[in-house]
mmCIF file of C-alpha atoms in Angstrom:
data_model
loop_
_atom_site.group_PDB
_atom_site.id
_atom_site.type_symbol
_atom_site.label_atom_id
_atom_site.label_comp_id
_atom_site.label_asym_id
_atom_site.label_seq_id
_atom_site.Cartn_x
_atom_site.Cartn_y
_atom_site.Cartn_z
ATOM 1 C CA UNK A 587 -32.861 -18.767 22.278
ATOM 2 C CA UNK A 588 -29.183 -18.462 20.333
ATOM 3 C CA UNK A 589 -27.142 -18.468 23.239
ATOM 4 C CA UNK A 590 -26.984 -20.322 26.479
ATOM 5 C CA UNK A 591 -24.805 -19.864 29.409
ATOM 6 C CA UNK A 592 -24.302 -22.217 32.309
ATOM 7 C CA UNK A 593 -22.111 -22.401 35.317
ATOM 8 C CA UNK A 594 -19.731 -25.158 34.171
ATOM 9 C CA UNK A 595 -21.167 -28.517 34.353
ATOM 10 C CA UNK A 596 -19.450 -31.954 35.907
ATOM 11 C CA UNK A 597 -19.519 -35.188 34.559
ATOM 12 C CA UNK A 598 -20.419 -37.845 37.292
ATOM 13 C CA UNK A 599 -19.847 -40.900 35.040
ATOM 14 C CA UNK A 600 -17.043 -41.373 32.343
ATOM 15 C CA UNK A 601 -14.963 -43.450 30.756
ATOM 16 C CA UNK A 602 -11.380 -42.605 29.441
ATOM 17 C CA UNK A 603 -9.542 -46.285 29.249
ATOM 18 C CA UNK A 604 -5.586 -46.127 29.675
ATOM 19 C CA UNK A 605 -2.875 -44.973 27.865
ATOM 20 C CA UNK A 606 -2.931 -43.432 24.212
ATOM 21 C CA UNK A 607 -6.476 -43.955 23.882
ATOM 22 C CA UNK A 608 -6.624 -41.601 26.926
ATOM 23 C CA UNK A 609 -4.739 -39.168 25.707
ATOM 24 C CA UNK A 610 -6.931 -39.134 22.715
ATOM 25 C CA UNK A 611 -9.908 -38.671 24.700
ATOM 26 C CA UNK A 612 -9.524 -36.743 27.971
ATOM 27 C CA UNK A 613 -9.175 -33.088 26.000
ATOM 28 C CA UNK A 614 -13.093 -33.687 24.821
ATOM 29 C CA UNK A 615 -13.995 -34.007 28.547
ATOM 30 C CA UNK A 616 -11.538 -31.432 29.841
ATOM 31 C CA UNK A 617 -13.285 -28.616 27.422
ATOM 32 C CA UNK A 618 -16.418 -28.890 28.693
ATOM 33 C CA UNK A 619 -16.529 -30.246 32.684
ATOM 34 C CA UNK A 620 -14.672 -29.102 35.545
ATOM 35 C CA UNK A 621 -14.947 -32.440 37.252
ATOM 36 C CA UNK A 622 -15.730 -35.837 35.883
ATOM 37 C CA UNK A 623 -16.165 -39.224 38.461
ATOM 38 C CA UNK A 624 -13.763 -41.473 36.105
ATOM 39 C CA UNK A 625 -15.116 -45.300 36.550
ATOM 40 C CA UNK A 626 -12.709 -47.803 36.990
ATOM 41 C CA UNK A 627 -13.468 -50.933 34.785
ATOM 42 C CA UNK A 628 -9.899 -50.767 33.389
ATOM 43 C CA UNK A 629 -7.833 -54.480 32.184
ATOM 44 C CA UNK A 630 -6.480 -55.048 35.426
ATOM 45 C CA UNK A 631 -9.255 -53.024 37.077
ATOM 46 C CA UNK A 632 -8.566 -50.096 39.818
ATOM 47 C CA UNK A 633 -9.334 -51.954 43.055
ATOM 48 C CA UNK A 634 -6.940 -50.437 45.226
ATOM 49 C CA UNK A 635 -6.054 -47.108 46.434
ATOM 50 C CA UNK A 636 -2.644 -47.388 44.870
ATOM 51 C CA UNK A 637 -3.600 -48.038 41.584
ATOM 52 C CA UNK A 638 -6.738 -45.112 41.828
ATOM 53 C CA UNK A 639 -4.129 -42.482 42.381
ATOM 54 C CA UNK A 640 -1.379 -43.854 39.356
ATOM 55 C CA UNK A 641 -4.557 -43.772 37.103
ATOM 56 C CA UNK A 642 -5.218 -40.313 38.513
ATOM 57 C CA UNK A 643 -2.061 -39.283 37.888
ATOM 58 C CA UNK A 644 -2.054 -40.137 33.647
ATOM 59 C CA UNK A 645 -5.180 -38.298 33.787
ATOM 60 C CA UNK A 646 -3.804 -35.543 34.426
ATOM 61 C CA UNK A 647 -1.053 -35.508 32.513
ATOM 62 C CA UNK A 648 -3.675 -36.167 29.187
ATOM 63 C CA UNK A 649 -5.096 -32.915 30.155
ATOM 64 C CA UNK A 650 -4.654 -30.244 27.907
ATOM 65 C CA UNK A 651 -1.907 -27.181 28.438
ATOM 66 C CA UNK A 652 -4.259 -23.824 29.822
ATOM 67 C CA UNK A 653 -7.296 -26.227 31.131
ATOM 68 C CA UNK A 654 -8.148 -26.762 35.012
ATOM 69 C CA UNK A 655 -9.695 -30.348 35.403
ATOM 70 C CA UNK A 656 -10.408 -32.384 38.702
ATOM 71 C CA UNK A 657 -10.509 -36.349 37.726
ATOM 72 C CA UNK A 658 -12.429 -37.838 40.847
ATOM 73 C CA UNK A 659 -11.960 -41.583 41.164
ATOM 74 C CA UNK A 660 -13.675 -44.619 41.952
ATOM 75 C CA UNK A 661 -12.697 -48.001 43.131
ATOM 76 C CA UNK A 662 -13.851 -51.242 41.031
ATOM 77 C CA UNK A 663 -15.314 -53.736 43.933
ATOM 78 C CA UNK A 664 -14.811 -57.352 43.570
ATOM 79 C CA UNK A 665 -15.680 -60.284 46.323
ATOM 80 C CA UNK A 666 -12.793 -59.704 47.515
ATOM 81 C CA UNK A 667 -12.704 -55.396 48.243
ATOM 82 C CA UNK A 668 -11.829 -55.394 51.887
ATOM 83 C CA UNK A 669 -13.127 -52.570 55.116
ATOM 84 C CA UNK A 670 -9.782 -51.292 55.127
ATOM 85 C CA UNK A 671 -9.316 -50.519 51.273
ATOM 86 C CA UNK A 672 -12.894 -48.532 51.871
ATOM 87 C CA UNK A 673 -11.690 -47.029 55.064
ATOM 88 C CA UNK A 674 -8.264 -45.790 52.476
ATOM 89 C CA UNK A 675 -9.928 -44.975 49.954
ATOM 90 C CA UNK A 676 -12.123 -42.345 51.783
ATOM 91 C CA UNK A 677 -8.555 -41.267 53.706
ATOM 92 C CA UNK A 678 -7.338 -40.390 49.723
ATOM 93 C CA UNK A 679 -9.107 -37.272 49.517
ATOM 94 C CA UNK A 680 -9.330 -37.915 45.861
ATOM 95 C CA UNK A 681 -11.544 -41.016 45.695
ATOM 96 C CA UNK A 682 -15.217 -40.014 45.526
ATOM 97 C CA UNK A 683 -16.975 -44.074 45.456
ATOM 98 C CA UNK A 684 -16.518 -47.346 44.498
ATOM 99 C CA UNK A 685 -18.697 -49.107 41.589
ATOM 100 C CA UNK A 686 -20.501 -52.379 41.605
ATOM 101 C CA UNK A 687 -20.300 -54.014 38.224
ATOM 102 C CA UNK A 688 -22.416 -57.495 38.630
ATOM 103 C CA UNK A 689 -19.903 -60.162 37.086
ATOM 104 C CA UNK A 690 -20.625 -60.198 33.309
ATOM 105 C CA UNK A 691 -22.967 -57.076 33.163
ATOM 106 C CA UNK A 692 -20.835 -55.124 30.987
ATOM 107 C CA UNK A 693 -17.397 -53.620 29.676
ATOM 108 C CA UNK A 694 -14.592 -55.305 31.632
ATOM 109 C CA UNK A 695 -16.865 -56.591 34.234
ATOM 110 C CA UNK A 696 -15.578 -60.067 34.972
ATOM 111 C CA UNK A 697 -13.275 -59.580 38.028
ATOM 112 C CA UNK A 698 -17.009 -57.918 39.617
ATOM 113 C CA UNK A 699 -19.428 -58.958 42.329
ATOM 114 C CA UNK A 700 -20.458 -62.077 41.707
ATOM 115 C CA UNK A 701 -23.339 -62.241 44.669
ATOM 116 C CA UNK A 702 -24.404 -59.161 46.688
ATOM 117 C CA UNK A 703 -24.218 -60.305 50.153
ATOM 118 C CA UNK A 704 -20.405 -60.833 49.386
ATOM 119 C CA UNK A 705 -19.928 -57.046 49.808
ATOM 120 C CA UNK A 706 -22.189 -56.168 52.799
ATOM 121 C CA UNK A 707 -19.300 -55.590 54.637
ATOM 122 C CA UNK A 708 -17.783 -53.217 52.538
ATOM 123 C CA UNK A 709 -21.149 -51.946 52.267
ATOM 124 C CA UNK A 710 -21.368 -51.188 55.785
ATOM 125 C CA UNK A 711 -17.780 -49.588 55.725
ATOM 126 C CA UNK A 712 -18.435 -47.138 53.211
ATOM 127 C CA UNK A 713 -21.870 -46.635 55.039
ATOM 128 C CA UNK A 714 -19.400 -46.035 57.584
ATOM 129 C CA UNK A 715 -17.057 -43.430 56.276
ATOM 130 C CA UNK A 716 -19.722 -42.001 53.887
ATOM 131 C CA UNK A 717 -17.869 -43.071 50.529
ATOM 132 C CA UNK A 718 -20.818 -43.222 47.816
ATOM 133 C CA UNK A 719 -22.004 -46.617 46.022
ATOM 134 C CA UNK A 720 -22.481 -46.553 42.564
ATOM 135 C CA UNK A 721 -23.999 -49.158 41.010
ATOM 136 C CA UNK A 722 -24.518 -50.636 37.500
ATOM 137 C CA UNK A 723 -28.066 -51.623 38.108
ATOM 138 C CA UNK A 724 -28.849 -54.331 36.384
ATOM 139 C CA UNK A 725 -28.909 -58.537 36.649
ATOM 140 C CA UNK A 726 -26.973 -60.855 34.041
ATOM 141 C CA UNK A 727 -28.716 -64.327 34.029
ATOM 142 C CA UNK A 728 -29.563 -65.718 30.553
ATOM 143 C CA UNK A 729 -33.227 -66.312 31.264
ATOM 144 C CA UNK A 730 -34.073 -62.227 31.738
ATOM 145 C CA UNK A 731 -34.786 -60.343 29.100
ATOM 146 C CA UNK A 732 -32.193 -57.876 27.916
ATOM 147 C CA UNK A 733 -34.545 -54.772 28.341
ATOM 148 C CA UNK A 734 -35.938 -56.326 31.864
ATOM 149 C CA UNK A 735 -32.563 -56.255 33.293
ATOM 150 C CA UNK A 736 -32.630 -53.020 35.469
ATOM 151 C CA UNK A 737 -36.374 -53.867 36.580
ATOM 152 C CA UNK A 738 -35.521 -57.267 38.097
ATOM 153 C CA UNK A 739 -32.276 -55.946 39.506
ATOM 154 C CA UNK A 740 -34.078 -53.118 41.377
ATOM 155 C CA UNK A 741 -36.636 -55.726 42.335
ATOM 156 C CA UNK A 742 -34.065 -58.247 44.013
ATOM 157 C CA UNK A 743 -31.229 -55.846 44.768
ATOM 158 C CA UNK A 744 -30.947 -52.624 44.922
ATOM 159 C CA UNK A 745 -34.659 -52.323 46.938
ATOM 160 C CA UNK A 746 -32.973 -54.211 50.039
ATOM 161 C CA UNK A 747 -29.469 -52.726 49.942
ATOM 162 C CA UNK A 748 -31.098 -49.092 49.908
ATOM 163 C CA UNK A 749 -33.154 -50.414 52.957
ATOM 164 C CA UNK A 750 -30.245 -52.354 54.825
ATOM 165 C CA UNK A 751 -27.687 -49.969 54.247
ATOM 166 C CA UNK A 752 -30.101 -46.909 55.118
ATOM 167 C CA UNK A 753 -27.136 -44.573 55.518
ATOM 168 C CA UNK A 754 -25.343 -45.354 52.322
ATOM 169 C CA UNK A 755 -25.739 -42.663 49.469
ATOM 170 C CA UNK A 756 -25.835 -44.595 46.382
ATOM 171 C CA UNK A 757 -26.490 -43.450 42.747
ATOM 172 C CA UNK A 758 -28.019 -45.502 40.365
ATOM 173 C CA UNK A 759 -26.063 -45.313 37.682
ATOM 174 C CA UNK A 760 -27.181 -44.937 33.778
ATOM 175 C CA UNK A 761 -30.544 -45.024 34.809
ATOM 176 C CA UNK A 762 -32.818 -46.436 31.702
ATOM 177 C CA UNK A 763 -36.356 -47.346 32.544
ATOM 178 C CA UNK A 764 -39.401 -45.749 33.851
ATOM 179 C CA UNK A 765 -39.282 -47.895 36.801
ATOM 180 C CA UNK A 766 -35.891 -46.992 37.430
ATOM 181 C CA UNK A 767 -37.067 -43.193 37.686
ATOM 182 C CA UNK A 768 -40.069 -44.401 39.805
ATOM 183 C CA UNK A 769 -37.628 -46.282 41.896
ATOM 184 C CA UNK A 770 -35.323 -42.979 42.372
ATOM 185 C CA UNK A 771 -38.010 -40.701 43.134
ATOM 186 C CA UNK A 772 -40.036 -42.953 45.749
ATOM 187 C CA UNK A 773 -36.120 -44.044 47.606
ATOM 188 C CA UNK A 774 -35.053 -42.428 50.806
ATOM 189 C CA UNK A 775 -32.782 -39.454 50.821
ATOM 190 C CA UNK A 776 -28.934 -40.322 49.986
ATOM 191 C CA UNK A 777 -30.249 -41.988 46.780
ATOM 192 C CA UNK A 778 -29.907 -40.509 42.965
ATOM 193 C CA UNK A 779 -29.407 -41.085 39.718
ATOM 194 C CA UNK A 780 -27.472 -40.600 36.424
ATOM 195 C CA UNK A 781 -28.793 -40.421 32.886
ATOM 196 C CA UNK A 782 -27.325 -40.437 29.620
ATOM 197 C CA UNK A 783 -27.652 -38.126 26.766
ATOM 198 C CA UNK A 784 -28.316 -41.330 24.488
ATOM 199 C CA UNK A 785 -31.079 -42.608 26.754
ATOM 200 C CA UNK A 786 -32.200 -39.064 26.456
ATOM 201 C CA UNK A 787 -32.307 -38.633 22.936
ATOM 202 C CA UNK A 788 -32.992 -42.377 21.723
ATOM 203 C CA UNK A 789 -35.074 -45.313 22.139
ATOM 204 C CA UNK A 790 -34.012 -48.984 21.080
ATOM 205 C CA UNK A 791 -35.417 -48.242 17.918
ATOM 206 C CA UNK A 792 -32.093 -46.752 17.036
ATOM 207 C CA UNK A 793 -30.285 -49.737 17.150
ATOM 208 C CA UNK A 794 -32.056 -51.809 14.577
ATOM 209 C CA UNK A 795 -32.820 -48.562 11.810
ATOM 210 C CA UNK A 796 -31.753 -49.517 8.246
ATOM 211 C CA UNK A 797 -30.048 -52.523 9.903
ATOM 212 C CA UNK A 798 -27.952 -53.061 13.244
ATOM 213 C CA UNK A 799 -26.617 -49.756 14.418
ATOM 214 C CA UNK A 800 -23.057 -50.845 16.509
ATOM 215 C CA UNK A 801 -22.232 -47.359 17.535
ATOM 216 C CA UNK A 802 -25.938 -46.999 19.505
ATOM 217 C CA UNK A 803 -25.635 -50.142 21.180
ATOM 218 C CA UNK A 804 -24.870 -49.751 24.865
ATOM 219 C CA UNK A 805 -25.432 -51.386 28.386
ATOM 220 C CA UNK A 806 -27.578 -50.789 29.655
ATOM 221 C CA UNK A 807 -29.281 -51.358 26.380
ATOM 222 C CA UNK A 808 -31.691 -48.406 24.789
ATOM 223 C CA UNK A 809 -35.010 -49.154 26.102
ATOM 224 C CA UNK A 810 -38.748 -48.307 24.855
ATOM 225 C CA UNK A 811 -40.057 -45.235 24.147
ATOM 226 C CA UNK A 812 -42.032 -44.853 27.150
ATOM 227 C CA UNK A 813 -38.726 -45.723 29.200
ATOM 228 C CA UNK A 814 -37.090 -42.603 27.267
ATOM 229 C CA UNK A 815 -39.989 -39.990 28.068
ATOM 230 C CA UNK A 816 -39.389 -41.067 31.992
ATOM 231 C CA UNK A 817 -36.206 -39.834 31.435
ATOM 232 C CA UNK A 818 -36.447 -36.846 29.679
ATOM 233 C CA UNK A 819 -39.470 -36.070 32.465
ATOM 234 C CA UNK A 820 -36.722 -36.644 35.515
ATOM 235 C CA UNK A 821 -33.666 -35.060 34.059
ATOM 236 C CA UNK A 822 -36.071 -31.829 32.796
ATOM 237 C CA UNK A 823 -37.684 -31.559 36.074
ATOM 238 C CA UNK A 824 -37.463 -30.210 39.333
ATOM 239 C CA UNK A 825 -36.252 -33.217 41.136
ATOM 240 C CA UNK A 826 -32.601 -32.991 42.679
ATOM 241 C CA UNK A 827 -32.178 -36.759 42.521
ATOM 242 C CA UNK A 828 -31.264 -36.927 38.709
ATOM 243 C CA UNK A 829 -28.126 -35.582 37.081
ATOM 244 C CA UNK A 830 -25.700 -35.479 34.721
ATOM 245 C CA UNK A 831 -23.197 -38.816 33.764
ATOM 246 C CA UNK A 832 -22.408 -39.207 30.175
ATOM 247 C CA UNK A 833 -21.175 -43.092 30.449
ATOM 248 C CA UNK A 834 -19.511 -41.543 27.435
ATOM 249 C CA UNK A 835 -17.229 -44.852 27.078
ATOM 250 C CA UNK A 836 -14.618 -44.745 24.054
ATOM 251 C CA UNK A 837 -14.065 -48.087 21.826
ATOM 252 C CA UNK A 838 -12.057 -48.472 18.800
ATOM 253 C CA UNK A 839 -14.182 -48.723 15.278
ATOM 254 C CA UNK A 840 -13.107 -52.095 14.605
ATOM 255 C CA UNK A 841 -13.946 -53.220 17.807
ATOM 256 C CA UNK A 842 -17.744 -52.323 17.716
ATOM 257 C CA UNK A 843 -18.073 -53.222 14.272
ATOM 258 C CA UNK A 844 -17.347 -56.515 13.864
ATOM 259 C CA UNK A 845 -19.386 -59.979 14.778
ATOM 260 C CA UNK A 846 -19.365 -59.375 18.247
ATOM 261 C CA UNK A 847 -19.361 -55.572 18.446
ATOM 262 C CA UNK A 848 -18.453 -54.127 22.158
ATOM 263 C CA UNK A 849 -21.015 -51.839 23.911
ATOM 264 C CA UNK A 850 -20.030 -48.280 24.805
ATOM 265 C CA UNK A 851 -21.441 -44.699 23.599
ATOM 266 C CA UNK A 852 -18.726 -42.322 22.984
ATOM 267 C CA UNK A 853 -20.920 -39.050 23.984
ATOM 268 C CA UNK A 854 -17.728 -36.614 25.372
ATOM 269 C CA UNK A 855 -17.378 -34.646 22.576
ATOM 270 C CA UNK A 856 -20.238 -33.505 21.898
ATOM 271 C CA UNK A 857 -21.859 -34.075 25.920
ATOM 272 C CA UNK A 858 -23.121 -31.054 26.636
ATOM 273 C CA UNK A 859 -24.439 -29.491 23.479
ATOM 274 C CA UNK A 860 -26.697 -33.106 23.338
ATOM 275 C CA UNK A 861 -27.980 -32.441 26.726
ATOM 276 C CA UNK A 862 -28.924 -28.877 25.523
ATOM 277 C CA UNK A 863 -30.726 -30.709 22.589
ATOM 278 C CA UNK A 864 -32.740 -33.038 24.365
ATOM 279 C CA UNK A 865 -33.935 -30.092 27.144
ATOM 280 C CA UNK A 866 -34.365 -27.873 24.042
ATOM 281 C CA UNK A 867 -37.045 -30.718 22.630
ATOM 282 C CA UNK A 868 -38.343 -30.721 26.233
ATOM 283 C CA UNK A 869 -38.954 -26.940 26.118
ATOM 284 C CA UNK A 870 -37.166 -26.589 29.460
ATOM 285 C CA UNK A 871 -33.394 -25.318 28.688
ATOM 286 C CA UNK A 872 -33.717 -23.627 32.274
ATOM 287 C CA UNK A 873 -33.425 -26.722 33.561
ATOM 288 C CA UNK A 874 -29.764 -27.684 32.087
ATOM 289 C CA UNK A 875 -27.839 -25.699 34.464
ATOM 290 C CA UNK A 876 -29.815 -27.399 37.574
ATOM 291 C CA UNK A 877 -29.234 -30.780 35.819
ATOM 292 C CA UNK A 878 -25.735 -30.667 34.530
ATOM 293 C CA UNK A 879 -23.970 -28.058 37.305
ATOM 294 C CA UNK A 880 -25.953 -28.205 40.404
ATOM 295 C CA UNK A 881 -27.440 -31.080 41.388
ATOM 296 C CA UNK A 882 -24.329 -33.397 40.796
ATOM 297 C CA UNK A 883 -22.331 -31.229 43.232
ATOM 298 C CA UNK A 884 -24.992 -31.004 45.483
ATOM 299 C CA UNK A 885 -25.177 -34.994 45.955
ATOM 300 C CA UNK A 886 -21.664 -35.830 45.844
ATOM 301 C CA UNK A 887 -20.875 -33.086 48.747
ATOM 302 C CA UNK A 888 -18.542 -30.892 46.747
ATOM 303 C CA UNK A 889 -18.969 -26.945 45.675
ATOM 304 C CA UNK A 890 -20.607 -26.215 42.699
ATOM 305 C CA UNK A 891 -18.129 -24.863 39.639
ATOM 306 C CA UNK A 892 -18.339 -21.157 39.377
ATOM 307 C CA UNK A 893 -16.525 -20.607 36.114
ATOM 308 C CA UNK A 894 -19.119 -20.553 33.273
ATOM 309 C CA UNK A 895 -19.874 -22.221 29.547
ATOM 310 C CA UNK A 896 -21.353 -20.706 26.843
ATOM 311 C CA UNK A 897 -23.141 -22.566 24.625
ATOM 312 C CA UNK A 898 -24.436 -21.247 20.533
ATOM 313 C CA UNK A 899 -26.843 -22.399 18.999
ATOM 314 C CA UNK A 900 -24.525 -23.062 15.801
ATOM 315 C CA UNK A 901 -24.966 -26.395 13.863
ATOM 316 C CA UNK A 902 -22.174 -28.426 13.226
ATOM 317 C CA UNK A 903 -21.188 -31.827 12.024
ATOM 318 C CA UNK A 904 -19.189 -34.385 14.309
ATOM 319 C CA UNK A 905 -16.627 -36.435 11.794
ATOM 320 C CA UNK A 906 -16.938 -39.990 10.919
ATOM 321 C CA UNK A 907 -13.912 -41.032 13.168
ATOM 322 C CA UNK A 908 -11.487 -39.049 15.954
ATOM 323 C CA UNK A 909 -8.324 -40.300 16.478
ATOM 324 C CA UNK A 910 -7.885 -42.937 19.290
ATOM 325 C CA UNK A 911 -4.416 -43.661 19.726
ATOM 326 C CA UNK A 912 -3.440 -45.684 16.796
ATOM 327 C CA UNK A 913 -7.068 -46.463 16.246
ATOM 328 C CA UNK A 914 -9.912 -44.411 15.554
ATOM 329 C CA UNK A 915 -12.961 -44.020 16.961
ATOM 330 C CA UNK A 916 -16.810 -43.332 16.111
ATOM 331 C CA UNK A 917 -18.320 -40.463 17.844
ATOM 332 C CA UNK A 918 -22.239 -40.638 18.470
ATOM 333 C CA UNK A 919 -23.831 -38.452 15.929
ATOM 334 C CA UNK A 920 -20.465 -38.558 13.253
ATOM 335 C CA UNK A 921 -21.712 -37.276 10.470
ATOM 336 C CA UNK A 922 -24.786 -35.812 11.695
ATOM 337 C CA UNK A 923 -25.617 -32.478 12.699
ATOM 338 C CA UNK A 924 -25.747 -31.235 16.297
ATOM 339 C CA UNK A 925 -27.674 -28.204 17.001
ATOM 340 C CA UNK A 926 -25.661 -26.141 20.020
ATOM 341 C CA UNK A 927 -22.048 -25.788 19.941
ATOM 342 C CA UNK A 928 -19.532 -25.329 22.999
ATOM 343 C CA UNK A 929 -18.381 -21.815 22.477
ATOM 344 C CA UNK A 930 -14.786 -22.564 22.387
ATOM 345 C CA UNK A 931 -12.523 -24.879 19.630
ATOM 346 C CA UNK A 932 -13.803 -28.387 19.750
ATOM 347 C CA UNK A 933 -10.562 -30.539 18.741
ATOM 348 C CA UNK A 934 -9.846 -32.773 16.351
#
């Protein structure tokens, strides 16, 4: 196959940060997705209605002249998210969820939930109004291993909120593990999953080749190979539960290469055509479209996209850096060739 067309796809987990480095990096998304569910782990982060719709609001204004986008938002919860921000937020019309970031799990996760049973009450308000709960699914004590994180976490949490709560959608986000696919598949109805194109395409392997890899390392972490063919088997198959959410998430060079290098995959320009090279290696491109343009819609409660992609398959080269404000930034693959190409400009 040269040539592949799709209805337009969504993304249903992105990063874009705040001001100049999200006008540098909105147009990647805006080329390829219709819709993308924007998380809100900003410095303050988005925990009220108020501050979802001002973020909305610069999104917009980043996107490019000629393109039709839909940012949906989410609010960050803390200990202290109260019923009636939940009971707002659902009133917006433009807020889709809000996120649970343990405390310390990841990217500007410190104002987050530091015990679960501090939010049952929010819980049972956005069981309530039907607002979905996505989670970061994984625990942050010391003493588990890195690459056990999501296992224990679906052990001690998110088994007994899916069973308490057994109204509340929730998606898992990121999902990285076989047993977080075995967990997603054996769950109730109301209960799915995203999955990366880097989880997709790499194992943890790829963080340690020819020596310590910054630009691959993201949380949750790569995992094993076996974790990576569970993935590639749910987001391939025939399994509405599992769709498309790039946690494409931006950081300045300088920032992930240095002594304490920040986590984050930046995945947006390039999204799509690396989901249409991991299904390629899977030998099921018919899947994409269900993956990437159906099944998130389908979920979330919202019409599927009927504009349409095209996708070549034309190899092409990501540079070593995009601009990122004043900064610059290291795109996954830079420098490396990419098989399929978004039929259309990709900027620079």
């Amino acid at each position: 196959m040269t040539q592949l067309t799709l209805l337009r796809p969504d993304d249903w987990h992105l990063h874009v940060r705040d001001g100049a480095h999200l006008a540098s990096v909105v147009p990647f998304t805006a080329r390829q997705f219709a819709r993308a569910i924007i998380m809100p782990n900003l410095k303050p982060p988005v925990t009220t209605v108020a501050a979802a719709a001002a973020y909305r609001e610069r999104i917009l204004q980043a996107v490019p002249a000629g393109l039709s986008f839909e940012p949906l938002m989410t609010l960050y919860l803390t200990d202290a998210t109260s019923p009636k921000e939940i009971h707002a937020a659902k009133a917006s019309g433009f807020i889709v969820g809000a996120k649970l970031y343990p405390s310390g799990a990841t990217t500007n996760s410190d104002a987050g939930v530091t015990a679960i049973e501090k939010i049952f009450p929010v819980l049972e308000a956005m069981q309530e109004v039907d607002l979905v709960f996505q989670v970061h699914g994984e625990v942050t004590e010391h003493s588990v291993d890195v690459f056990d994180r999501e296992k224990v976490f679906i052990d001690r949490i998110m088994s007994g909120i899916v069973q308490k709560f057994p109204k509340l959608r929730v998606v898992f986000e990121h999902a990285t593990t076989r047993e977080g696919v075995q967990f997603v598949k054996g769950a109730r109805a109301g209960v799915g999953a995203t999955i990366t194109p880097q989880h997709l395409l790499l194992n943890r392997n790829a963080i340690f080749q020819g020596g310590i890899r910054p630009h691959n390392y993201c949380l949750p972490v790569l995992k094993r190979e076996h974790d990576r063919q569970a993935l590639v088997e749910a987001a391939t198959g025939d399994d509405a539960r599992f769709f498309l959410g790039t946690d494409s998430a931006p950081h300045a060079r300088h920032t992930k290469e240095n002594a304490c290098g920040c986590a984050g995959v930046f995945s947006a320009h390039a999204a799509i055509e690396l989901y249409a090279e991991a299904f390629e290696a899977a030998g099921r491109l018919d899947r994409l479209q269900a993956f990437a343009s159906e099944r998130g819609p389908d979920f979330y409660g919202l019409p599927r996209n009927t504009t349409k992609i095209t996708l070549n398959r034309t190899s092409w080269t990501p540079p070593a850096v995009y601009r990122f404000g004043n900064d610059e930034l290291t795109p996954f693959r830079a420098g490396e060739s990419v098989a399929w190409q978004l039929a259309e400009e990709i900027p620079s």
